[in-house]
Structure formats: C-alpha cells, structure tokens
CSV table of C-alpha atoms in Angstrom, one decimal:
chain,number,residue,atom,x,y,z
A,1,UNK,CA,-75.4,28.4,45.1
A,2,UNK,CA,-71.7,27.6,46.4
A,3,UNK,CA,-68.7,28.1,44.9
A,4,UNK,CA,-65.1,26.8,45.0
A,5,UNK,CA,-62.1,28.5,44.4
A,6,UNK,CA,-60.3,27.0,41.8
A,7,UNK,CA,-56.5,26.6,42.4
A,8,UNK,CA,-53.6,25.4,40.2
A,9,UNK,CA,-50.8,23.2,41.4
A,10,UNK,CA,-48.2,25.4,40.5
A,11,UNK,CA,-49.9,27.9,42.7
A,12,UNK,CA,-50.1,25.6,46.2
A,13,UNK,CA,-46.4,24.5,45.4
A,14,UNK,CA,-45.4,28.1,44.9
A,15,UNK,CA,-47.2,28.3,48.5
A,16,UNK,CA,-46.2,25.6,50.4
A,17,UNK,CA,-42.6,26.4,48.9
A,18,UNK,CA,-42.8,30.0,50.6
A,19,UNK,CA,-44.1,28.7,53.9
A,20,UNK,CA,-42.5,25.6,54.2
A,21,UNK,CA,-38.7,25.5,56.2
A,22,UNK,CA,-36.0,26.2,54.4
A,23,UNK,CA,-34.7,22.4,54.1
A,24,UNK,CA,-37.9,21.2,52.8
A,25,UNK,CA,-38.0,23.8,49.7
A,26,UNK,CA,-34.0,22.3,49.4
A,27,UNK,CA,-35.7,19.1,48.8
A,28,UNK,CA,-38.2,19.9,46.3
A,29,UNK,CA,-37.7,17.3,43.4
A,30,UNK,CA,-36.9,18.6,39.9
A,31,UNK,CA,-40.3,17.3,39.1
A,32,UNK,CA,-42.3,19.7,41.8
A,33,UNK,CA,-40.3,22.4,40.6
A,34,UNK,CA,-40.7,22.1,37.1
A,35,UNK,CA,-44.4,22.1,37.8
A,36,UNK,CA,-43.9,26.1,39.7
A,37,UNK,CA,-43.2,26.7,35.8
A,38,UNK,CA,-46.4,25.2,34.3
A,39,UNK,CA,-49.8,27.2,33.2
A,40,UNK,CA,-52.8,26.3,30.8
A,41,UNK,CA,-51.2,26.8,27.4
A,42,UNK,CA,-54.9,27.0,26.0
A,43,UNK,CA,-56.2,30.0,28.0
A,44,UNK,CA,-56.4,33.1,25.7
A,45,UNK,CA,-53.3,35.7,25.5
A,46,UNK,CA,-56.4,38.7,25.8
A,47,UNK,CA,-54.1,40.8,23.9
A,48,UNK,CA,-54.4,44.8,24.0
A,49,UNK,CA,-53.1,46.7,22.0
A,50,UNK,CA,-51.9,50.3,22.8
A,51,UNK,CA,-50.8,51.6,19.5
A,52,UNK,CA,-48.8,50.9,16.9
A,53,UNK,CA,-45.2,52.8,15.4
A,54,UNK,CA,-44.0,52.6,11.6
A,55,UNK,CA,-40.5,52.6,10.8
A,56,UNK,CA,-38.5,51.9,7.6
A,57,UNK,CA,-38.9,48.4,7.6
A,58,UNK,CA,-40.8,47.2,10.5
A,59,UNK,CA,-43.8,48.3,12.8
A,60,UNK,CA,-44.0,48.3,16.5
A,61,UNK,CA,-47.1,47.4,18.6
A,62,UNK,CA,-47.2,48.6,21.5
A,63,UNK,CA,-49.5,46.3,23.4
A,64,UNK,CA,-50.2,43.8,26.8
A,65,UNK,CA,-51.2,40.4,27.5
A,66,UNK,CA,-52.6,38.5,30.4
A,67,UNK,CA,-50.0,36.9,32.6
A,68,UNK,CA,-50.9,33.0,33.7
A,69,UNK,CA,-49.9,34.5,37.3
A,70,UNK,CA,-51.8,37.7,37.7
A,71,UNK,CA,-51.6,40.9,35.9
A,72,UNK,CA,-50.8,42.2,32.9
A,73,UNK,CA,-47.4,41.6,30.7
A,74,UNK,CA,-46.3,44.6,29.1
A,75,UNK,CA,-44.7,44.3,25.5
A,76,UNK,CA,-43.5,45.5,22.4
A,77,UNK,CA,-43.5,43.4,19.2
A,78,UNK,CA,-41.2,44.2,16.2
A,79,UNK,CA,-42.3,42.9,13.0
A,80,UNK,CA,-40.3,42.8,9.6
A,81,UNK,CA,-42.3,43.9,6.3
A,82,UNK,CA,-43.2,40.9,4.6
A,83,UNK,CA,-45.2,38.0,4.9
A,84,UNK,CA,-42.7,35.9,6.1
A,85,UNK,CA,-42.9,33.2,7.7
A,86,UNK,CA,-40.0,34.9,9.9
A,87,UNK,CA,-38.0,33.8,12.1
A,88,UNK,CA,-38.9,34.7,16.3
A,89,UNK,CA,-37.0,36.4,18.5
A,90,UNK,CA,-37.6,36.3,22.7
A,91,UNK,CA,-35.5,39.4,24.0
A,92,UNK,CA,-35.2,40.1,27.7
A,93,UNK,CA,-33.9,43.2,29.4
A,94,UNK,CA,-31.5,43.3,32.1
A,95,UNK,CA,-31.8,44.7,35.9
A,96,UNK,CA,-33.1,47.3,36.4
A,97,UNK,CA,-34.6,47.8,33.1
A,98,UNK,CA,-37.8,47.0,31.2
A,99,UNK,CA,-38.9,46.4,27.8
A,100,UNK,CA,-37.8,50.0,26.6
A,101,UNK,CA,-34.5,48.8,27.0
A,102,UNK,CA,-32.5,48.1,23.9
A,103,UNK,CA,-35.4,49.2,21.7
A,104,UNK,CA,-33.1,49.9,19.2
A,105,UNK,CA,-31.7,45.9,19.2
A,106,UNK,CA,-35.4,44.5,18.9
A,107,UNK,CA,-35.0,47.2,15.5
A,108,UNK,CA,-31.9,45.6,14.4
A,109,UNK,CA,-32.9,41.9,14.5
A,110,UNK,CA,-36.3,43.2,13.0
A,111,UNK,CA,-34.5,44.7,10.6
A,112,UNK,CA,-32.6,41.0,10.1
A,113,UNK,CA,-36.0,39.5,9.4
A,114,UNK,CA,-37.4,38.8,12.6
A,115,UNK,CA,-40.5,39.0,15.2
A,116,UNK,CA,-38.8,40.4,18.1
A,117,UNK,CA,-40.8,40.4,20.9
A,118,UNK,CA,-39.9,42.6,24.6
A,119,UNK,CA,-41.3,42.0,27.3
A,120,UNK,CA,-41.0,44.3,30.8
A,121,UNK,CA,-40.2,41.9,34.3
A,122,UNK,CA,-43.0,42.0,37.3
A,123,UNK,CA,-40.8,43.8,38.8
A,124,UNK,CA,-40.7,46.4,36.0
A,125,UNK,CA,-44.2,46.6,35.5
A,126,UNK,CA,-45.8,50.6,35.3
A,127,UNK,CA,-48.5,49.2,37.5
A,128,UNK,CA,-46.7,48.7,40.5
A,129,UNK,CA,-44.8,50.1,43.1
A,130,UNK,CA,-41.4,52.1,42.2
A,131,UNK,CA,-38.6,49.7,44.2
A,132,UNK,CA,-36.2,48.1,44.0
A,133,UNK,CA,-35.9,45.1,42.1
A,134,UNK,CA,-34.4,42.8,44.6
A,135,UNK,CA,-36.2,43.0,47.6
A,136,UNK,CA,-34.3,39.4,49.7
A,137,UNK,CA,-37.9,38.5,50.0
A,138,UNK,CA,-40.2,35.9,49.2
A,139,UNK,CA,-41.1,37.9,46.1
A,140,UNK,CA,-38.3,37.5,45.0
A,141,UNK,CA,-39.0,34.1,44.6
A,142,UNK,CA,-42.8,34.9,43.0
A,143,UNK,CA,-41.2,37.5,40.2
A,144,UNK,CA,-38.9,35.0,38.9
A,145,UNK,CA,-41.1,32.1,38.7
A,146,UNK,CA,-43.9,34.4,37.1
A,147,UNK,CA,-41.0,35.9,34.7
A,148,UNK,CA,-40.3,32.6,33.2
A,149,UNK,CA,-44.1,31.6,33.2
A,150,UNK,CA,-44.7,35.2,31.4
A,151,UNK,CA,-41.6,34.5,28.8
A,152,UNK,CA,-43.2,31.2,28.0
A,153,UNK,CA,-46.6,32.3,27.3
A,154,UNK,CA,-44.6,35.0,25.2
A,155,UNK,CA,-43.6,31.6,22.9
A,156,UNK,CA,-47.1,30.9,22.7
A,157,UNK,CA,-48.0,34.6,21.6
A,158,UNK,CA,-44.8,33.8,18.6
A,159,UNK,CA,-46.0,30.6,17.8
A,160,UNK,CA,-49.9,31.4,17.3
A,161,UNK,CA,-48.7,34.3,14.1
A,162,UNK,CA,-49.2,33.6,11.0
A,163,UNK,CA,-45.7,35.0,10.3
A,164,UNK,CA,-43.4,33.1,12.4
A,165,UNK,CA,-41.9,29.6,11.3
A,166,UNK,CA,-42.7,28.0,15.4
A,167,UNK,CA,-39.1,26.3,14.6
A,168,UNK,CA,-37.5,29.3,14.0
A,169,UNK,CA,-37.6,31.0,17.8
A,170,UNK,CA,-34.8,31.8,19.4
A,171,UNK,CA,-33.9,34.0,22.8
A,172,UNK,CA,-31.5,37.3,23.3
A,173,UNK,CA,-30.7,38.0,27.3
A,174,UNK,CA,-28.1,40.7,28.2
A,175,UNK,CA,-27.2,40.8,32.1
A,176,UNK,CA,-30.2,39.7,34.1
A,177,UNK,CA,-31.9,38.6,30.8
A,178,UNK,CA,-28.8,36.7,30.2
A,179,UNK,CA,-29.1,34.9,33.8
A,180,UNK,CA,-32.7,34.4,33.3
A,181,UNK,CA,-32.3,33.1,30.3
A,182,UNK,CA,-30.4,30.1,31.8
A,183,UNK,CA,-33.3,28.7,34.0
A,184,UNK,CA,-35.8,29.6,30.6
A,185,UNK,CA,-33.7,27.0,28.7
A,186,UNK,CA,-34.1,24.6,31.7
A,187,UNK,CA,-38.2,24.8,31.3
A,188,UNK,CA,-38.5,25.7,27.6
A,189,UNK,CA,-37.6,23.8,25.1
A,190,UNK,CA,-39.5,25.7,22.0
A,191,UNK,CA,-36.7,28.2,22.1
A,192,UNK,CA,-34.1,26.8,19.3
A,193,UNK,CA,-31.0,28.4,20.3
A,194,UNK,CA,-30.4,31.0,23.4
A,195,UNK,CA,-27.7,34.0,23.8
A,196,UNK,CA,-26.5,34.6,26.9
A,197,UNK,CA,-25.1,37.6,27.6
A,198,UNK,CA,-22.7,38.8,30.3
A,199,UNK,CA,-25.5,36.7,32.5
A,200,UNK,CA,-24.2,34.9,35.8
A,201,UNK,CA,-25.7,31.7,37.5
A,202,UNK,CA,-28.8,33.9,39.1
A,203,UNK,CA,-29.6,36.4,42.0
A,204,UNK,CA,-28.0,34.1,44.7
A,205,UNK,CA,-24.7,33.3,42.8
A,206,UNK,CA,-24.7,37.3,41.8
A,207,UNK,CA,-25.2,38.6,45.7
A,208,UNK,CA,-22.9,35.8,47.8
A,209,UNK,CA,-19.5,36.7,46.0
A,210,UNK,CA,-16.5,37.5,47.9
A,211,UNK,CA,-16.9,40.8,47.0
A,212,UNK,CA,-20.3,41.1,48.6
A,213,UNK,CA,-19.4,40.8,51.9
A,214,UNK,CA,-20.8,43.5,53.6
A,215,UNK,CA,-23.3,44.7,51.5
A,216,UNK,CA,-27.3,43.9,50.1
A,217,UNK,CA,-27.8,40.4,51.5
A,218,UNK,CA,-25.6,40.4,54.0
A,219,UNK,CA,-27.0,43.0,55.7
A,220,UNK,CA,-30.1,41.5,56.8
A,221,UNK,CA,-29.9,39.1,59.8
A,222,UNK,CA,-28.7,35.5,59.4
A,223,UNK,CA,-31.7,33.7,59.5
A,224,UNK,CA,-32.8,35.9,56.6
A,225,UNK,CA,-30.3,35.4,54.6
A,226,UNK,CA,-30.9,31.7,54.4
A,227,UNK,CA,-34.6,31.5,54.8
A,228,UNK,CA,-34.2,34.1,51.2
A,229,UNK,CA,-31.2,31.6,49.8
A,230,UNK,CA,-33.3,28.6,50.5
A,231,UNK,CA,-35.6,29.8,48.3
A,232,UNK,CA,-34.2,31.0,45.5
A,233,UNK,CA,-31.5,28.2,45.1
A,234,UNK,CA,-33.8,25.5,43.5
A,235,UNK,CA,-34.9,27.9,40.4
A,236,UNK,CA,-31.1,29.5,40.5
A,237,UNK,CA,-29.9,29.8,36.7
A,238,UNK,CA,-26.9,27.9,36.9
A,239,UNK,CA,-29.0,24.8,38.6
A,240,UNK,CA,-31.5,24.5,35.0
A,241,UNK,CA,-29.0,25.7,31.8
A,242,UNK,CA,-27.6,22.2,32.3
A,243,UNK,CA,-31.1,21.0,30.5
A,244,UNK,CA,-31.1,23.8,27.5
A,245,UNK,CA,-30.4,20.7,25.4
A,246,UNK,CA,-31.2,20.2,22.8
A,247,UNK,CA,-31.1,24.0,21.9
A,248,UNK,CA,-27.8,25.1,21.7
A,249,UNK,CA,-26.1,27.6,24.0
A,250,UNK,CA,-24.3,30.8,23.3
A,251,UNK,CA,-22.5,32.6,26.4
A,252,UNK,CA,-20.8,35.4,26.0
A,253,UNK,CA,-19.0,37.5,28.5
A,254,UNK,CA,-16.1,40.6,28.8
A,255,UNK,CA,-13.0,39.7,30.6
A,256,UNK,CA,-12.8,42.9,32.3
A,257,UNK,CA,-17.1,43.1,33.8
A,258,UNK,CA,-16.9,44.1,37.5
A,259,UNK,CA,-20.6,43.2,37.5
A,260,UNK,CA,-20.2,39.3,36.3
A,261,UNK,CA,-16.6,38.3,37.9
A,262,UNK,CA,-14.6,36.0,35.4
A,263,UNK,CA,-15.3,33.2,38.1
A,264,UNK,CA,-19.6,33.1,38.0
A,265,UNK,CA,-18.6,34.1,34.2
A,266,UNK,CA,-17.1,30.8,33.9
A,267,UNK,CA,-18.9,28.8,36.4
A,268,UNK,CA,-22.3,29.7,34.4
A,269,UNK,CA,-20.5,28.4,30.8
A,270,UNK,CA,-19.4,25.2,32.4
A,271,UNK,CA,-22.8,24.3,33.6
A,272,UNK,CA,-24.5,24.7,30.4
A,273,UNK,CA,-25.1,21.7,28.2
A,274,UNK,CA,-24.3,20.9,24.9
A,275,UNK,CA,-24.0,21.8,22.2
A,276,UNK,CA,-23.2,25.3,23.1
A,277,UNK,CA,-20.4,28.3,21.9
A,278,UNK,CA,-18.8,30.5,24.3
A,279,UNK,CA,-17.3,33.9,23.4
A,280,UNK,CA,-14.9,36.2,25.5
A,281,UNK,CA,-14.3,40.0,24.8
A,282,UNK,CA,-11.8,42.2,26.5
A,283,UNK,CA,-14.5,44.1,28.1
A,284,UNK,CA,-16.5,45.0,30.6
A,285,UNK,CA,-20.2,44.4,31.1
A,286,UNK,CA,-21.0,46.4,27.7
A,287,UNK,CA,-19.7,44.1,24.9
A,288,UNK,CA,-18.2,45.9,21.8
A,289,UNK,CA,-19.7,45.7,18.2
A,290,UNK,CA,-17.8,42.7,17.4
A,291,UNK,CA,-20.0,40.3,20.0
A,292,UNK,CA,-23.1,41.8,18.4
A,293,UNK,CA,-21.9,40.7,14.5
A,294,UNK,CA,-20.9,37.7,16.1
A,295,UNK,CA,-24.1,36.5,18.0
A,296,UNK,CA,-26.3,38.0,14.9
A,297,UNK,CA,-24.4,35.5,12.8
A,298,UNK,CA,-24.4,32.8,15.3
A,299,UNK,CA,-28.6,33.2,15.6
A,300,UNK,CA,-28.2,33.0,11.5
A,301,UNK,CA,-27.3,29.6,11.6
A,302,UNK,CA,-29.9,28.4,14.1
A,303,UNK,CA,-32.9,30.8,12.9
A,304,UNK,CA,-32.3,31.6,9.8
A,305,UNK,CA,-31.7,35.7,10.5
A,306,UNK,CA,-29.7,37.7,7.8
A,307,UNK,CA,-26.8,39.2,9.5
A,308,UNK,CA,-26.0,41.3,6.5
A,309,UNK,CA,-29.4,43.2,7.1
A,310,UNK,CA,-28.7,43.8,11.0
A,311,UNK,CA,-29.4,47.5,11.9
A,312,UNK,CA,-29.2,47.7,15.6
C-alpha cells in the first residue's frame, strides 16, 4: 500500500521562502506570509503535564504541549483560586531567557486574577542544543515563525478552559517578548490588548544599528548578511504591529536602554496602530516599579485584572 506525505502550505512557503533568492522572499505578498503563520486550530494541544506547585493563591503546572511545527512547547500555567471565569494572560520572555524568566510576574498577575500562561522560545527549548539564540541563519527565520505559531496555539490552550472569559486575553512581552510581541499582534487578533516592553522593531532592526558596525552580523561576509536580512525583513516586528488593531497597544520604554536606542524605541511606537498608549521612564532596559503599576492598571481596563491585588 502507498503512502503520501502530507504537507501544509505554510510548510512549502516556509521552504520555498528559505531557498528561494533573496528578492523573491522581498516580494512575498502579505497574504503568502500571513499564511507561514497558519496551523490546524482543531488538532489536539496533547498536553503533558509535569507536575504541579501550590502557592498562596494560585497553582502552577508545570507541563508541555505539541507545537503545530514540530516538537514540544514547554510551559507553565498560573492559575488564580477561584472559579473564575478569569481573565488570560500570554507572557513572553526576553533573549536569552525561557519560560523560568519572570516567574515571579506570571505570580503577580495570577495573583491579580489571571491565567498566566509562559511559554519557553525554540530556541530555549531543554531539548536542543545549548547556542546561541541568534545564529544569522535560516533558522533564524524557522524559530520565529514557529514562536508565533506556538504563541497562537497557546490562545487556543486559554480559550479551551473553563476558567478564562476567551474575551478577556491579553499579552505581556519584555525585551525580545516585547519585539515579538509586535509581529503576534499583526497575526493574532484574539489577544485584546498587548504590552510591549522595552521591545524594538525585531532581530534585523536590533543588529543593523549604527552602533553595530563591526560586530554579530557584520561579521559574516556580505552576501550573508543580506541573504540572512532578506529573510527576516518580511516577518520583522515593526513591518506587522501596524495591524494590532483593533487591540490596543501599550509600548513602553526607558530613556536611558543602551539595548533599545531611543531611535528603534520610537521608530517601533510610531508604527503601531491605534488605539495604543505609550509610556517613557528615565531608565534603562529594566523599567522601575512605576511602569509595572502602570501597565497592571492599563491591562485593568482592557481585561478586567485587579491592580490592587498585583503581587509580582
């Protein structure tokens, strides 16, 4: 008996895209790239779970699902006492990093009355290789389209509780989780409201600075460096936050961040569509306390959190 290999088409555009010269993946149409986000929303989430913390107030399971795009997704979910229905709560790490990052956040907002759910990136994942996250190859290109895929399917996992309102979902980034969060908003429009923080317009905008000269990309040969920007500009950040609408945007960014330069600071803010807030700090990368309150507050009125219960 014969059998066929079954292929998506977001898999033989993600394929022709890293094979094909660099102009052609420049002229992808927004619809062909829109479809490199795209996976069976019906499959099941084959969720395992690892084990399971109690705290004052909220459990943690420790658990992993199936990614759309191979692998496994591993996660932590947060969840308030009470039957809710709660609001939900997408929070990504930044770079490098994984889902144990700001463990004690996901408390906080749990804390505030949400579902917080963590997710690690592929590139974070236990299974793999230790390495860098940025390799200026076409995985590059992979991880950040199966990110975004894994993020979605982490809306699905929200929406199919029992205790989240599916309205009530919104999306914390900080650094890379704040730049990724910008080309989520572009392809996800469950999300109700989205904080960016100190995020920049993605990997391309963050390693061709002036102050980059020199150094990472610029050290491989020229036809490298373009074959690897080629790629990565269609699903850059700063080109997709222009189509969060209509979820409302929150940037918010420290004056003083040597990693995010007030100029990709700004540029990212100006590209995002309304309605959105944008918040300044004199800071560097970390924020102070005061654009926590703030964005808990701001995430109050979209989701219906209780900033007065905050712990993180």
């Amino acid at each position: 008996m014969q059998s066929r290999l079954r292929v998506s088409a977001p898999f033989l555009l993600t394929v022709a895209a890293l094979i094909a010269p660099a102009g052609a993946i420049a002229q992808q149409s927004e619809e062909e790239i829109r479809a490199l986000f795209e996976y069976d929303m019906s499959a099941p989430l084959d969720i395992a779970e690892q084990g399971t913390e109690t705290h004052d107030g909220y459990t943690v399971l420790d658990f992993t699902y199936a990614s759309p795009l191979g692998g496994r997704v591993p996660a932590y979910l947060y969840t308030p006492t009470g039957d809710g229905p709660h609001a939900g709560i997408v929070l990504m790490h930044g770079m490098p990093g994984s889902r144990d990052r700001m463990r004690s956040f996901a408390a906080g907002y749990a804390q505030a009355g949400a579902v917080v759910l963590q997710i690690s990136a592929p590139w974070a994942r236990p299974d793999g290789p230790r390495r860098n996250p940025v390799t200026f190859t076409p995985q590059d290109r992979d991880e950040q389209i199966q990110l975004i895929v894994d993020l979605r399917r982490g809306v699905d996992l929200l929406q199919n509780r029992p205790d989240v309102d599916p309205d009530r979902i919104g999306y914390v980034g900080a650094s890379y989780g704040g730049a990724m969060g910008g080309l989520l908003a572009g392809m996800e429009h469950r999300i109700k409201a989205y904080v960016l923080m100190v995020g920049d317009g993605g990997l391309v905008a963050h390693f061709t600075g002036a102050e980059d000269a020199g150094r990472d990309l610029y050290r491989l040969s020229e036809e490298r460096q373009q074959a690897w920007i080629a790629a990565m500009e269609p699903i850059e950040p700063i080109r997709w936050v222009g189509h969060a609408a209509p979820s409302p945007l929150l940037f918010q960014n420290g004056r003083r961040d040597n990693m995010v330069p007030l100029r990709d600071g700004r540029a990212y803010q100006e590209a995002g569509s309304d309605p959105k807030d944008v918040m300044w700090y004199d800071s560097g990368h970390r924020l102070p306390d005061q654009a926590i309150e703030d964005q808990v507050r701001w995430l109050a009125r979209w989701i219906g959190v209780d900033p007065d219960r905050f712990g993180g």
